[in-house]
Short mmCIF file of C-alpha atoms in Angstrom, two decimals:
data_model
loop_
_atom_site.label_atom_id
_atom_site.label_comp_id
_atom_site.label_asym_id
_atom_site.label_seq_id
_atom_site.Cartn_x
_atom_site.Cartn_y
_atom_site.Cartn_z
CA MET A 1 -30.40 -40.18 -36.44
CA GLY A 2 -32.74 -38.85 -39.08
CA PRO A 3 -32.03 -36.14 -41.62
CA ASP A 4 -28.79 -34.27 -41.10
CA LEU A 5 -29.14 -30.60 -40.29
CA PRO A 6 -26.26 -28.52 -41.66
CA LEU A 7 -23.95 -27.18 -38.96
CA PRO A 8 -22.21 -23.86 -39.55
CA PRO A 9 -18.39 -23.82 -39.22
CA TRP A 10 -18.47 -21.87 -35.95
CA LEU A 11 -20.68 -24.54 -34.36
CA MET A 12 -18.35 -27.33 -35.39
CA LEU A 13 -15.45 -25.43 -33.85
CA LEU A 14 -17.18 -24.37 -30.65
CA VAL A 15 -19.12 -27.46 -29.79
CA GLY A 16 -16.21 -28.16 -27.41
CA TRP A 17 -18.08 -25.92 -24.96
CA ALA A 18 -21.37 -27.69 -25.58
CA PHE A 19 -23.57 -29.11 -22.86
CA VAL A 20 -25.45 -31.86 -24.68
CA VAL A 21 -28.89 -33.10 -23.67
CA GLY A 22 -28.84 -36.79 -22.68
CA CYS A 23 -30.35 -39.37 -20.33
CA GLY A 24 -29.29 -40.35 -16.83
CA ARG A 25 -30.96 -38.83 -13.74
CA PRO A 26 -30.22 -41.25 -10.87
CA ALA A 27 -33.21 -43.20 -9.64
CA GLY A 28 -34.82 -41.80 -6.52
CA GLU A 29 -33.35 -38.32 -6.92
CA THR A 30 -35.64 -35.69 -5.42
CA ARG A 31 -36.59 -32.47 -7.14
CA GLY A 32 -35.93 -29.06 -5.65
CA PRO A 33 -37.71 -25.80 -6.36
CA GLY A 34 -37.51 -24.42 -9.87
CA PRO A 35 -38.93 -21.57 -11.90
CA ASP A 36 -42.17 -21.89 -13.76
CA ARG A 37 -41.68 -23.21 -17.26
CA ALA A 38 -40.90 -20.25 -19.47
CA THR A 39 -42.75 -19.83 -22.73
CA ALA A 40 -40.81 -19.07 -25.90
CA HIS A 41 -41.50 -15.89 -27.81
CA VAL A 42 -43.03 -17.34 -30.95
CA THR A 43 -44.22 -15.98 -34.22
CA LYS A 44 -47.74 -16.10 -35.69
CA GLU A 45 -46.67 -19.18 -37.61
CA THR A 46 -46.60 -21.26 -34.41
CA VAL A 47 -48.22 -24.59 -35.14
CA SER A 48 -51.46 -25.19 -33.26
CA ALA A 49 -51.91 -28.32 -31.18
CA SER A 50 -52.43 -31.40 -33.30
CA ALA A 51 -55.44 -33.64 -32.77
CA ASP A 52 -53.98 -36.75 -34.43
CA LEU A 53 -52.52 -38.18 -31.20
CA SER A 54 -54.73 -40.01 -28.77
CA ASP A 55 -54.58 -39.41 -25.04
CA GLU A 56 -52.96 -42.83 -24.72
CA ALA A 57 -50.26 -41.92 -27.24
CA ARG A 58 -49.56 -38.63 -25.49
CA ALA A 59 -49.23 -40.45 -22.16
CA ARG A 60 -46.72 -42.89 -23.73
CA VAL A 61 -44.58 -40.05 -25.05
CA GLU A 62 -44.69 -38.11 -21.80
CA ARG A 63 -43.69 -41.15 -19.77
CA PHE A 64 -40.85 -42.14 -22.06
CA CYS A 65 -39.45 -38.64 -22.69
CA GLY A 66 -39.84 -37.47 -19.09
CA ASP A 67 -38.39 -40.40 -17.16
CA CYS A 68 -34.66 -39.70 -17.19
CA HIS A 69 -35.12 -35.94 -16.85
CA GLY A 70 -37.88 -33.36 -16.93
CA LEU A 71 -40.22 -33.56 -19.91
CA PRO A 72 -38.86 -31.20 -22.57
CA SER A 73 -41.07 -28.29 -23.53
CA PRO A 74 -42.17 -28.24 -27.17
CA GLU A 75 -41.18 -24.55 -27.21
CA SER A 76 -37.53 -25.51 -26.58
CA PHE A 77 -36.77 -25.97 -30.27
CA PRO A 78 -38.28 -24.83 -33.56
CA ARG A 79 -40.56 -27.29 -35.31
CA GLU A 80 -38.05 -28.43 -37.93
CA GLN A 81 -35.49 -29.41 -35.30
CA TRP A 82 -37.65 -31.80 -33.32
CA PRO A 83 -37.02 -34.89 -35.52
CA LYS A 84 -33.29 -34.56 -34.76
CA GLU A 85 -33.87 -33.99 -31.04
CA VAL A 86 -36.27 -36.93 -30.70
CA ARG A 87 -34.01 -39.32 -32.57
CA GLN A 88 -31.05 -38.23 -30.47
CA GLY A 89 -33.06 -38.94 -27.31
CA TYR A 90 -34.00 -42.40 -28.56
CA ASP A 91 -30.33 -43.10 -29.31
CA PHE A 92 -29.40 -42.08 -25.76
CA TYR A 93 -31.97 -44.47 -24.37
CA LEU A 94 -30.68 -47.36 -26.48
CA ALA A 95 -27.08 -46.56 -25.49
CA SER A 96 -28.07 -46.65 -21.81
CA LEU A 97 -29.03 -50.36 -22.23
CA ARG A 98 -32.25 -49.74 -20.33
CA THR A 99 -35.24 -51.88 -21.31
CA ASP A 100 -37.78 -50.94 -18.64
CA LEU A 101 -39.64 -48.19 -20.54
CA PRO A 102 -42.21 -48.86 -23.26
CA ARG A 103 -40.88 -47.09 -26.34
CA PRO A 104 -43.50 -45.26 -28.38
CA PRO A 105 -42.91 -45.02 -32.14
CA GLU A 106 -40.56 -42.15 -32.93
CA GLY A 107 -43.19 -40.64 -35.19
CA GLU A 108 -45.57 -40.26 -32.25
CA ALA A 109 -42.94 -38.43 -30.21
CA ILE A 110 -42.05 -36.16 -33.13
CA ARG A 111 -45.70 -35.25 -33.68
CA TYR A 112 -46.17 -34.67 -29.96
CA PHE A 113 -43.43 -32.03 -29.81
CA GLN A 114 -43.99 -30.52 -33.24
CA ALA A 115 -47.67 -29.94 -32.51
CA SER A 116 -46.92 -27.05 -30.11
CA ALA A 117 -43.47 -26.06 -31.35
CA PRO A 118 -42.89 -22.62 -32.87
CA GLN A 119 -41.79 -22.21 -36.45
CA ARG A 120 -38.83 -20.26 -35.10
CA ILE A 121 -37.61 -19.01 -31.74
CA THR A 122 -37.04 -15.31 -31.26
CA VAL A 123 -35.67 -13.25 -28.40
CA PRO A 124 -36.38 -9.63 -27.44
CA ARG A 125 -33.85 -7.23 -29.00
CA ALA A 126 -31.35 -5.71 -26.61
CA ALA A 127 -31.51 -2.43 -28.51
CA ASP A 128 -35.25 -2.13 -27.79
CA ARG A 129 -34.68 -2.06 -24.05
CA VAL A 130 -35.18 1.33 -22.41
CA GLU A 131 -32.17 2.09 -20.21
CA PRO A 132 -32.33 4.91 -17.64
CA ALA A 133 -29.39 7.23 -17.00
CA SER A 134 -26.54 5.75 -14.97
CA SER A 135 -23.82 7.07 -12.68
CA VAL A 136 -21.32 4.76 -14.38
CA ASP A 137 -19.89 4.53 -17.89
CA PHE A 138 -17.69 1.72 -19.17
CA GLU A 139 -14.96 2.93 -21.51
CA PRO A 140 -13.57 0.25 -23.83
CA ILE A 141 -9.86 0.11 -24.57
CA ASP A 142 -9.97 -0.43 -28.32
CA ILE A 143 -6.33 -1.48 -28.62
CA LEU A 144 -4.75 -3.14 -25.59
CA ALA A 145 -1.08 -3.30 -26.54
CA GLY A 146 0.57 -6.68 -25.97
CA ALA A 147 -2.65 -8.63 -25.38
CA ASP A 148 -2.71 -10.62 -28.63
CA ALA A 149 -2.61 -14.38 -29.17
CA ILE A 150 -3.06 -16.75 -32.11
CA ASP A 151 -6.74 -17.68 -32.54
CA PRO A 152 -7.52 -17.30 -28.82
CA ALA A 153 -10.17 -19.46 -27.14
CA ILE A 154 -9.98 -18.10 -23.60
CA ALA A 155 -11.97 -20.29 -21.20
CA GLN A 156 -11.12 -18.48 -17.95
CA VAL A 157 -9.81 -15.15 -16.71
CA VAL A 158 -8.71 -14.96 -13.06
CA ALA A 159 -7.54 -11.86 -11.21
CA ILE A 160 -4.65 -12.69 -8.87
CA PRO A 161 -5.52 -11.52 -5.34
CA GLY A 162 -3.26 -8.79 -4.02
CA SER A 163 -1.75 -7.93 -7.39
CA GLU A 164 -3.40 -4.49 -7.38
CA ALA A 165 -1.95 -3.45 -4.03
CA GLY A 166 0.02 -0.23 -3.92
CA GLY A 167 -0.92 0.74 -7.45
CA ALA A 168 0.96 -2.20 -9.00
CA MET A 169 -0.25 -3.62 -12.29
CA LEU A 170 -3.11 -6.09 -12.16
CA GLY A 171 -2.09 -9.74 -12.39
CA LEU A 172 -4.24 -12.18 -14.33
CA MET A 173 -4.20 -15.85 -15.26
CA THR A 174 -5.88 -17.15 -18.41
CA THR A 175 -6.42 -20.56 -19.94
CA ASP A 176 -6.66 -21.08 -23.68
CA MET A 177 -8.58 -24.24 -24.61
CA ARG A 178 -7.37 -24.20 -28.19
CA SER A 179 -3.62 -23.56 -27.85
CA GLY A 180 -3.23 -25.23 -24.44
CA GLU A 181 -1.41 -22.19 -23.07
CA ILE A 182 -1.77 -21.02 -19.49
CA ARG A 183 -0.63 -17.41 -19.32
CA ARG A 184 0.09 -14.95 -16.57
CA TRP A 185 -0.61 -11.35 -17.53
CA GLN A 186 0.42 -8.05 -16.01
CA LEU A 187 -2.11 -5.47 -17.03
CA SER A 188 -1.99 -1.70 -16.89
CA GLY A 189 -4.67 0.71 -18.05
CA THR A 190 -3.52 0.58 -21.68
CA GLY A 191 -1.18 -2.37 -22.10
CA ALA A 192 -0.50 -5.97 -21.13
CA GLN A 193 2.50 -8.26 -20.74
CA GLY A 194 1.75 -11.94 -21.11
CA GLN A 195 3.98 -14.92 -20.39
CA VAL A 196 3.25 -18.60 -20.90
CA VAL A 197 3.70 -20.32 -17.53
CA ALA A 198 2.66 -23.81 -18.65
CA ARG A 199 1.18 -25.80 -21.51
CA LEU A 200 -1.31 -28.62 -21.37
CA SER A 201 -3.62 -30.31 -23.85
CA HIS A 202 -6.81 -28.25 -23.43
CA PRO A 203 -6.80 -26.50 -20.04
CA CYS A 204 -10.10 -25.11 -18.86
CA ARG A 205 -9.83 -23.60 -15.37
CA VAL A 206 -7.17 -22.91 -12.76
CA ALA A 207 -7.51 -22.51 -8.98
CA ARG A 208 -4.87 -20.96 -6.78
CA ALA A 209 -3.18 -23.19 -4.21
CA GLN A 210 -3.97 -22.22 -0.60
CA GLY A 211 -1.82 -21.71 2.47
CA ALA A 212 1.94 -21.66 2.06
CA ALA A 213 1.79 -23.38 -1.31
CA GLU A 214 2.73 -21.41 -4.41
CA GLY A 215 1.08 -22.40 -7.65
CA TRP A 216 -2.13 -23.38 -9.40
CA PHE A 217 -4.30 -26.44 -9.82
CA VAL A 218 -5.49 -26.98 -13.39
CA GLY A 219 -8.32 -28.97 -14.92
CA ASP A 220 -7.54 -30.26 -18.40
CA LEU A 221 -10.29 -31.35 -20.79
CA GLY A 222 -8.14 -33.67 -22.84
CA SER A 223 -9.93 -32.71 -26.07
CA PHE A 224 -11.29 -29.56 -27.61
CA LEU A 225 -14.39 -31.21 -29.04
CA PRO A 226 -16.73 -33.19 -26.76
CA GLU A 227 -16.28 -36.93 -26.57
CA ASP A 228 -16.10 -39.69 -24.01
CA HIS A 229 -12.47 -40.50 -23.33
CA ALA A 230 -9.91 -40.85 -20.55
CA ALA A 231 -7.57 -38.10 -21.77
CA GLY A 232 -8.53 -35.47 -19.16
CA GLY A 233 -6.76 -34.89 -15.89
CA VAL A 234 -5.79 -32.72 -12.93
CA PHE A 235 -2.41 -30.99 -12.79
CA PHE A 236 -0.40 -28.68 -10.55
CA ILE A 237 1.82 -25.83 -11.72
CA ALA A 238 4.37 -24.80 -9.11
CA GLY A 239 5.81 -21.31 -8.76
CA SER A 240 5.05 -17.89 -7.35
CA SER A 241 1.76 -16.44 -8.52
CA THR A 242 2.55 -12.84 -7.61
CA PRO A 243 5.97 -11.84 -9.00
CA GLY A 244 6.75 -8.15 -9.21
CA ALA A 245 5.87 -6.09 -12.25
CA GLY A 246 8.06 -7.01 -15.20
CA ALA A 247 9.46 -10.15 -13.57
CA GLU A 248 10.11 -13.07 -15.88
CA ILE A 249 8.27 -16.30 -15.12
CA ALA A 250 9.87 -19.56 -16.15
CA ALA A 251 7.50 -21.96 -17.88
CA GLN A 252 6.71 -24.91 -15.63
CA ALA A 253 6.28 -28.59 -16.41
CA PRO A 254 2.83 -29.42 -14.98
CA VAL A 255 2.78 -32.18 -12.39
CA ALA A 256 0.05 -34.76 -13.02
CA LEU A 257 -2.08 -35.38 -9.93
CA ARG A 258 -4.64 -37.54 -11.72
CA ARG A 259 -4.76 -38.74 -15.31
CA GLY A 260 -7.26 -41.01 -17.02
CA LEU A 261 -10.37 -38.91 -16.44
CA GLY A 262 -12.97 -37.53 -18.82
CA ARG A 263 -13.18 -33.83 -19.67
CA VAL A 264 -12.12 -32.05 -16.46
CA ILE A 265 -13.36 -28.48 -15.97
CA GLY A 266 -11.30 -27.68 -12.86
CA ALA A 267 -10.06 -28.70 -9.41
CA LEU A 268 -10.68 -26.71 -6.23
CA PRO A 269 -8.67 -27.14 -2.98
CA PHE A 270 -10.86 -27.93 0.04
CA ASP A 271 -10.63 -30.08 3.17
CA TRP A 272 -13.40 -32.53 2.32
CA ASP A 273 -12.83 -35.12 5.04
CA GLY A 274 -11.97 -32.75 7.90
CA ASP A 275 -8.52 -34.20 8.60
CA GLY A 276 -6.78 -30.81 8.37
CA ARG A 277 -5.23 -31.56 4.97
CA LEU A 278 -6.41 -30.05 1.73
CA ASP A 279 -8.11 -32.28 -0.82
CA LEU A 280 -9.21 -31.44 -4.35
CA LEU A 281 -12.82 -31.19 -5.56
CA VAL A 282 -12.64 -32.25 -9.20
CA SER A 283 -15.32 -31.15 -11.68
CA GLU A 284 -15.19 -33.88 -14.31
CA PHE A 285 -17.76 -32.68 -16.81
CA GLY A 286 -17.19 -35.65 -19.11
CA TRP A 287 -19.71 -36.00 -21.88
CA ARG A 288 -22.40 -38.69 -22.31
CA ALA A 289 -20.89 -41.76 -20.64
CA SER A 290 -18.17 -40.15 -18.51
CA GLY A 291 -17.97 -37.55 -15.79
CA ALA A 292 -18.51 -37.14 -12.04
CA LEU A 293 -17.92 -34.82 -9.11
CA ARG A 294 -14.89 -36.34 -7.39
CA VAL A 295 -12.58 -35.69 -4.45
CA LEU A 296 -8.86 -36.50 -4.59
CA LEU A 297 -7.98 -36.94 -0.91
CA GLY A 298 -4.77 -35.18 0.09
CA ALA A 299 -4.12 -33.83 -3.40
CA GLY A 300 -4.62 -30.22 -2.31
CA GLU A 301 -1.20 -30.27 -0.60
CA PRO A 302 1.13 -29.69 -3.56
CA GLY A 303 4.17 -31.01 -1.73
CA ASP A 304 2.57 -34.46 -1.81
CA ALA A 305 2.48 -34.58 -5.62
CA GLY A 306 4.60 -37.17 -7.36
CA PRO A 307 5.73 -40.26 -5.47
CA LYS A 308 2.61 -40.52 -3.28
CA THR A 309 0.16 -40.52 -6.17
CA PRO A 310 -2.32 -41.99 -6.97
CA PHE A 311 -4.43 -40.24 -4.36
CA PRO A 312 -7.45 -41.99 -2.85
CA GLU A 313 -10.70 -40.88 -4.48
CA VAL A 314 -14.29 -40.32 -3.40
CA VAL A 315 -17.06 -40.04 -5.99
CA VAL A 316 -19.35 -37.40 -4.50
CA ASP A 317 -21.87 -37.48 -7.37
CA PRO A 318 -21.66 -39.94 -10.30
CA ARG A 319 -23.52 -37.71 -12.75
CA HIS A 320 -21.81 -36.23 -15.75
CA GLY A 321 -22.16 -32.54 -16.53
CA VAL A 322 -20.75 -30.87 -13.40
CA LEU A 323 -19.71 -27.46 -14.67
CA ASP A 324 -19.00 -25.33 -11.59
CA VAL A 325 -18.18 -25.89 -7.92
CA ALA A 326 -17.87 -23.37 -5.09
CA ILE A 327 -17.34 -23.40 -1.32
CA ALA A 328 -19.27 -21.36 1.27
CA ASP A 329 -21.23 -21.70 4.52
CA LEU A 330 -24.70 -21.87 3.02
CA ASP A 331 -26.70 -22.68 6.16
CA GLY A 332 -24.88 -20.45 8.68
CA ASP A 333 -23.65 -23.25 10.96
CA GLY A 334 -19.99 -22.22 10.75
CA ARG A 335 -18.98 -25.10 8.50
CA GLU A 336 -18.03 -24.77 4.84
CA ASP A 337 -20.43 -26.45 2.43
CA VAL A 338 -20.09 -27.41 -1.23
CA VAL A 339 -22.36 -26.11 -3.99
CA ALA A 340 -22.22 -27.48 -7.53
CA ALA A 341 -24.06 -26.75 -10.77
CA PHE A 342 -24.86 -29.58 -13.19
CA ALA A 343 -25.66 -29.13 -16.86
CA GLN A 344 -26.36 -31.82 -19.48
CA GLU A 345 -29.88 -33.16 -18.97
CA HIS A 346 -29.74 -32.69 -15.18
CA GLU A 347 -29.88 -28.86 -14.92
CA THR A 348 -29.67 -28.71 -11.13
CA VAL A 349 -27.86 -26.81 -8.42
CA ASP A 350 -26.91 -29.11 -5.54
CA GLY A 351 -25.49 -28.59 -2.06
CA TRP A 352 -23.44 -30.84 0.20
CA PHE A 353 -23.83 -29.61 3.77
CA ALA A 354 -21.01 -30.37 6.21
CA ARG A 355 -22.22 -32.18 9.32
CA GLY A 356 -18.83 -32.78 10.95
CA ASN A 357 -16.32 -35.65 10.87
CA GLY A 358 -16.26 -35.62 7.09
CA GLN A 359 -20.01 -36.32 6.83
CA TYR A 360 -22.26 -34.43 4.41
CA GLU A 361 -25.97 -34.09 3.75
CA HIS A 362 -26.79 -33.86 0.05
CA ARG A 363 -29.69 -31.67 -1.07
CA GLU A 364 -30.88 -30.69 -4.52
CA LEU A 365 -31.32 -26.94 -4.11
CA VAL A 366 -32.89 -26.08 -7.47
CA ARG A 367 -33.96 -28.04 -10.52
CA PHE A 368 -34.61 -26.05 -13.66
CA PRO A 369 -37.58 -27.05 -15.83
CA GLU A 370 -35.86 -27.95 -19.09
CA PRO A 371 -33.30 -30.68 -19.87
CA SER A 372 -31.95 -28.22 -22.45
CA TRP A 373 -31.94 -25.26 -20.00
CA GLY A 374 -28.28 -24.61 -20.88
CA SER A 375 -26.72 -23.85 -17.49
CA SER A 376 -23.35 -22.15 -17.88
CA GLY A 377 -22.13 -21.29 -14.38
CA ILE A 378 -22.63 -20.02 -10.84
CA ASP A 379 -21.17 -17.37 -8.55
CA LEU A 380 -21.63 -17.04 -4.79
CA ALA A 381 -22.34 -13.67 -3.15
CA ASP A 382 -24.72 -11.97 -0.71
CA LEU A 383 -26.87 -10.53 -3.46
CA ASP A 384 -29.65 -9.14 -1.26
CA GLY A 385 -27.44 -7.89 1.58
CA ASP A 386 -29.12 -9.92 4.32
CA GLY A 387 -25.91 -11.52 5.59
CA ASP A 388 -26.12 -14.99 4.06
CA VAL A 389 -24.68 -16.48 0.88
CA ASP A 390 -26.84 -16.46 -2.26
CA ILE A 391 -26.20 -18.11 -5.61
CA LEU A 392 -25.98 -16.29 -8.92
CA HIS A 393 -26.92 -18.66 -11.75
CA ALA A 394 -26.44 -18.22 -15.49
CA ASN A 395 -27.92 -20.28 -18.32
CA GLY A 396 -27.07 -19.45 -21.91
CA ASP A 397 -25.39 -22.39 -23.63
CA THR A 398 -25.90 -22.18 -27.40
CA MET A 399 -23.13 -24.55 -28.46
CA ASP A 400 -25.19 -27.67 -29.05
CA SER A 401 -28.19 -26.28 -30.89
CA GLY A 402 -26.83 -22.91 -32.00
CA LEU A 403 -30.03 -21.34 -30.65
CA ALA A 404 -30.34 -18.35 -28.35
CA ARG A 405 -33.45 -18.69 -26.22
CA PRO A 406 -35.83 -16.32 -24.44
CA THR A 407 -35.28 -18.43 -21.30
CA HIS A 408 -31.54 -17.63 -21.24
CA GLY A 409 -30.50 -15.28 -18.49
CA ILE A 410 -29.15 -14.66 -15.01
CA ARG A 411 -31.04 -15.39 -11.82
CA ALA A 412 -30.54 -14.88 -8.12
CA LEU A 413 -31.12 -17.96 -5.97
CA LEU A 414 -31.83 -16.14 -2.71
CA ASN A 415 -30.95 -17.92 0.52
CA ASP A 416 -33.51 -17.78 3.33
CA GLY A 417 -30.72 -18.22 5.90
CA ALA A 418 -31.27 -21.96 6.27
CA ALA A 419 -30.19 -22.90 2.73
CA GLY A 420 -33.66 -22.76 1.24
CA PHE A 421 -33.51 -20.93 -2.07
CA GLN A 422 -36.04 -18.87 -3.97
CA ILE A 423 -35.44 -17.84 -7.58
CA ARG A 424 -35.55 -14.22 -8.66
CA GLU A 425 -35.07 -13.15 -12.26
CA ILE A 426 -32.28 -10.61 -12.82
CA ALA A 427 -31.99 -10.17 -16.58
CA LEU A 428 -32.60 -11.80 -19.94
CA VAL A 429 -29.22 -12.51 -21.57
CA PRO A 430 -29.40 -14.93 -24.54
CA GLY A 431 -26.11 -16.80 -24.84
CA VAL A 432 -24.82 -15.78 -21.40
CA SER A 433 -21.62 -17.65 -20.55
CA GLN A 434 -20.65 -16.13 -17.19
CA ALA A 435 -22.23 -13.85 -14.60
CA SER A 436 -20.45 -12.39 -11.55
CA ALA A 437 -21.36 -9.94 -8.80
CA ALA A 438 -19.52 -6.83 -7.55
CA ASP A 439 -20.31 -3.27 -6.44
CA LEU A 440 -19.61 -1.47 -9.70
CA ASP A 441 -21.20 1.88 -8.89
CA GLY A 442 -19.93 2.20 -5.33
CA ASP A 443 -23.35 2.49 -3.69
CA GLY A 444 -22.82 -0.36 -1.23
CA ASP A 445 -24.86 -3.11 -2.88
CA LEU A 446 -23.86 -5.75 -5.41
CA ASP A 447 -24.44 -5.36 -9.12
CA VAL A 448 -23.97 -8.04 -11.78
CA VAL A 449 -21.85 -8.30 -14.93
CA ALA A 450 -22.50 -10.88 -17.65
CA THR A 451 -20.85 -11.81 -20.93
CA ALA A 452 -22.20 -13.87 -23.82
CA LEU A 453 -20.67 -16.51 -26.07
CA HIS A 454 -22.98 -16.92 -29.04
CA PRO A 455 -21.29 -16.97 -32.46
CA GLY A 456 -24.69 -17.24 -34.12
CA ALA A 457 -25.32 -13.63 -33.09
CA ALA A 458 -23.49 -12.59 -36.25
CA ASN A 459 -26.43 -13.93 -38.29
CA GLU A 460 -28.97 -11.65 -36.60
CA PRO A 461 -29.65 -7.92 -37.10
CA ALA A 462 -27.40 -5.52 -35.21
CA GLY A 463 -28.66 -4.72 -31.74
CA THR A 464 -30.26 -8.11 -31.09
CA PHE A 465 -27.85 -9.41 -28.44
CA ASP A 466 -25.93 -8.11 -25.45
CA ALA A 467 -22.30 -9.21 -25.60
CA VAL A 468 -21.33 -7.52 -22.31
CA LEU A 469 -24.00 -6.37 -19.86
CA TRP A 470 -24.01 -4.85 -16.41
CA VAL A 471 -27.10 -4.97 -14.23
CA GLU A 472 -27.37 -2.32 -11.55
CA GLN A 473 -29.10 -3.24 -8.32
CA GLY A 474 -31.31 -0.27 -7.60
CA GLU A 475 -33.53 0.67 -4.70
CA GLY A 476 -35.64 -2.11 -3.28
CA GLY A 477 -33.56 -4.76 -5.02
CA ARG A 478 -34.77 -3.70 -8.48
CA TRP A 479 -32.45 -4.91 -11.27
CA ILE A 480 -31.68 -2.48 -14.11
CA PRO A 481 -29.85 -3.97 -17.16
CA ARG A 482 -27.59 -1.79 -19.33
CA SER A 483 -25.59 -2.76 -22.41
CA ILE A 484 -21.83 -2.28 -22.44
CA GLU A 485 -21.27 -3.98 -25.80
CA ARG A 486 -23.65 -5.60 -28.29
CA ASP A 487 -23.59 -8.03 -31.20
CA GLU A 488 -20.12 -9.68 -31.09
CA CYS A 489 -20.90 -12.31 -28.48
CA ARG A 490 -17.40 -13.76 -28.19
CA TYR A 491 -16.66 -13.77 -24.47
CA ALA A 492 -16.71 -17.04 -22.56
CA ALA A 493 -15.12 -15.63 -19.39
CA PHE A 494 -14.12 -12.45 -17.60
CA ALA A 495 -12.73 -11.06 -14.33
CA LEU A 496 -13.86 -8.07 -12.28
CA ALA A 497 -10.87 -6.13 -10.91
CA ASP A 498 -9.19 -2.73 -10.91
CA ALA A 499 -7.23 -2.70 -14.17
CA ASP A 500 -5.92 0.88 -14.03
CA GLY A 501 -5.34 1.51 -10.32
CA ASP A 502 -8.07 4.12 -9.83
CA GLY A 503 -9.93 2.13 -7.17
CA ARG A 504 -12.93 1.33 -9.39
CA ILE A 505 -13.84 -2.18 -10.54
CA ASP A 506 -13.23 -2.72 -14.25
CA ILE A 507 -14.10 -5.62 -16.59
CA VAL A 508 -11.42 -7.78 -18.24
CA ALA A 509 -12.81 -10.37 -20.65
CA GLY A 510 -11.11 -13.13 -22.59
CA THR A 511 -12.02 -13.49 -26.24
CA TRP A 512 -13.07 -16.68 -27.99
CA GLN A 513 -12.39 -16.56 -31.71
CA ALA A 514 -14.69 -18.90 -33.60
CA GLU A 515 -12.81 -19.08 -36.87
CA VAL A 516 -9.33 -20.61 -36.91
CA THR A 517 -7.24 -18.33 -39.11
CA GLY A 518 -3.69 -18.80 -37.83
CA SER A 519 -3.46 -15.06 -37.23
CA SER A 520 -3.04 -12.91 -34.17
CA ALA A 521 -6.10 -11.46 -32.43
CA PRO A 522 -6.82 -9.75 -29.09
CA ALA A 523 -6.94 -12.32 -26.28
CA LEU A 524 -8.15 -9.75 -23.74
CA ARG A 525 -10.64 -6.88 -23.84
CA VAL A 526 -10.92 -4.25 -21.12
CA TRP A 527 -13.71 -1.85 -20.16
CA LEU A 528 -12.68 0.82 -17.66
CA ASN A 529 -15.20 1.91 -15.04
CA ARG A 530 -15.64 5.70 -15.24
CA PRO A 531 -18.01 8.18 -13.62
CA ALA A 532 -20.76 9.01 -16.09
CA SER A 533 -20.37 12.32 -17.87
CA ARG A 534 -23.06 14.76 -16.85
#
């Protein structure tokens, strides 16, 4: 693998969230639209193009390194890191057991990428951005009583629908990848009550059961650190999701719906085959040799759990790296479609369009230009107000390389009404982990909130990174980014909901503590939406 590069402790701990570059685009897969290749902000020390490679050698490298995925850009990594990246890519090829590609000497490939690689990668400082006056301020609650946990690693925060009605306290569900705890919270403007409703190995995301069912479907990773294994699974937690304020919730024994999978991100109820019964769309992220987008037929009806398992399965997409799945009518034909984001080396957003009788048409909607693009999630919303469903995409994974990039950010994939998508840049957000849309300023259009998970931010000067950002949608669809918090980029997930009952949408983020100390720390942070002081 070449010379070892020292990994800081936070990277060893947090690589469990990593999306690692590998090999494996299925043969014959078509490419969708993507943004132009972004150029890194580089210093004057950037190495000029080398003349010691012949045209033939360059062609060999480009063919070999661009066959399984898009050809990596030399600007993706600093010059000193390319030996490690090249040797890792060669190892992936050997592990795939493929023999059909002529393999150039590793030295040629290293020289190819190092020739145009920057000495270091830099990003524009958040503090240098000029921010116009706003009608909204976000007031942080510095101490949220009762919201602590031991070394929290919150992977998801979900607002429980209907829990704000009548001025009642906001209900939340969180998953903690480190402790394995799934908690239900009741949140007021200044305090929180949290109860453990279930424990698993390393739960990642929950999805509420639909219809008359009471409970949550859970995806469990099976390990905190990335590896190929069969320890992941899909589970169901029974019980009411909306008890009254102060009500005790008995911890539940999760019911296994499917064991023996790789690292499972989550499971979403949906009638895949059109038989009137709910199935489960399973996002099995996996790692290098495991993972797929699957359907467990009939598993979305919780009453069928137990004796009738195992459920029949359909492999919708055999690729690893599926990190987010959502349901919406993308093409306006009245049928619900499936949209999924893939990370790893694929870096695509794909759609499965319902054609009736359980039949689907698969289309790659967008392919991003870099195998190390670092996709981190999607959200669905009508971002431009034209009546169809758009896709909000975030890319900001830093957990493999530890690098924040000038290509990290949030983008609108705007739907033309027939499920053709054009990309529009919203904001640069190095390390962005989640982005979601809501009308934060009450002007009738959707704004965007984003949080960042980038422990390496602590090594940079203050003001370099946005940790929490909101982006106002102004007149003419102009996007205006504004910092809410900077520097401590420790938020993998958040929810947008009214935390204090004043009718305004607030931000509730889960914290991800890099260092394991065995001590208590805030698991939740809240920023209250307030009218700006004049």
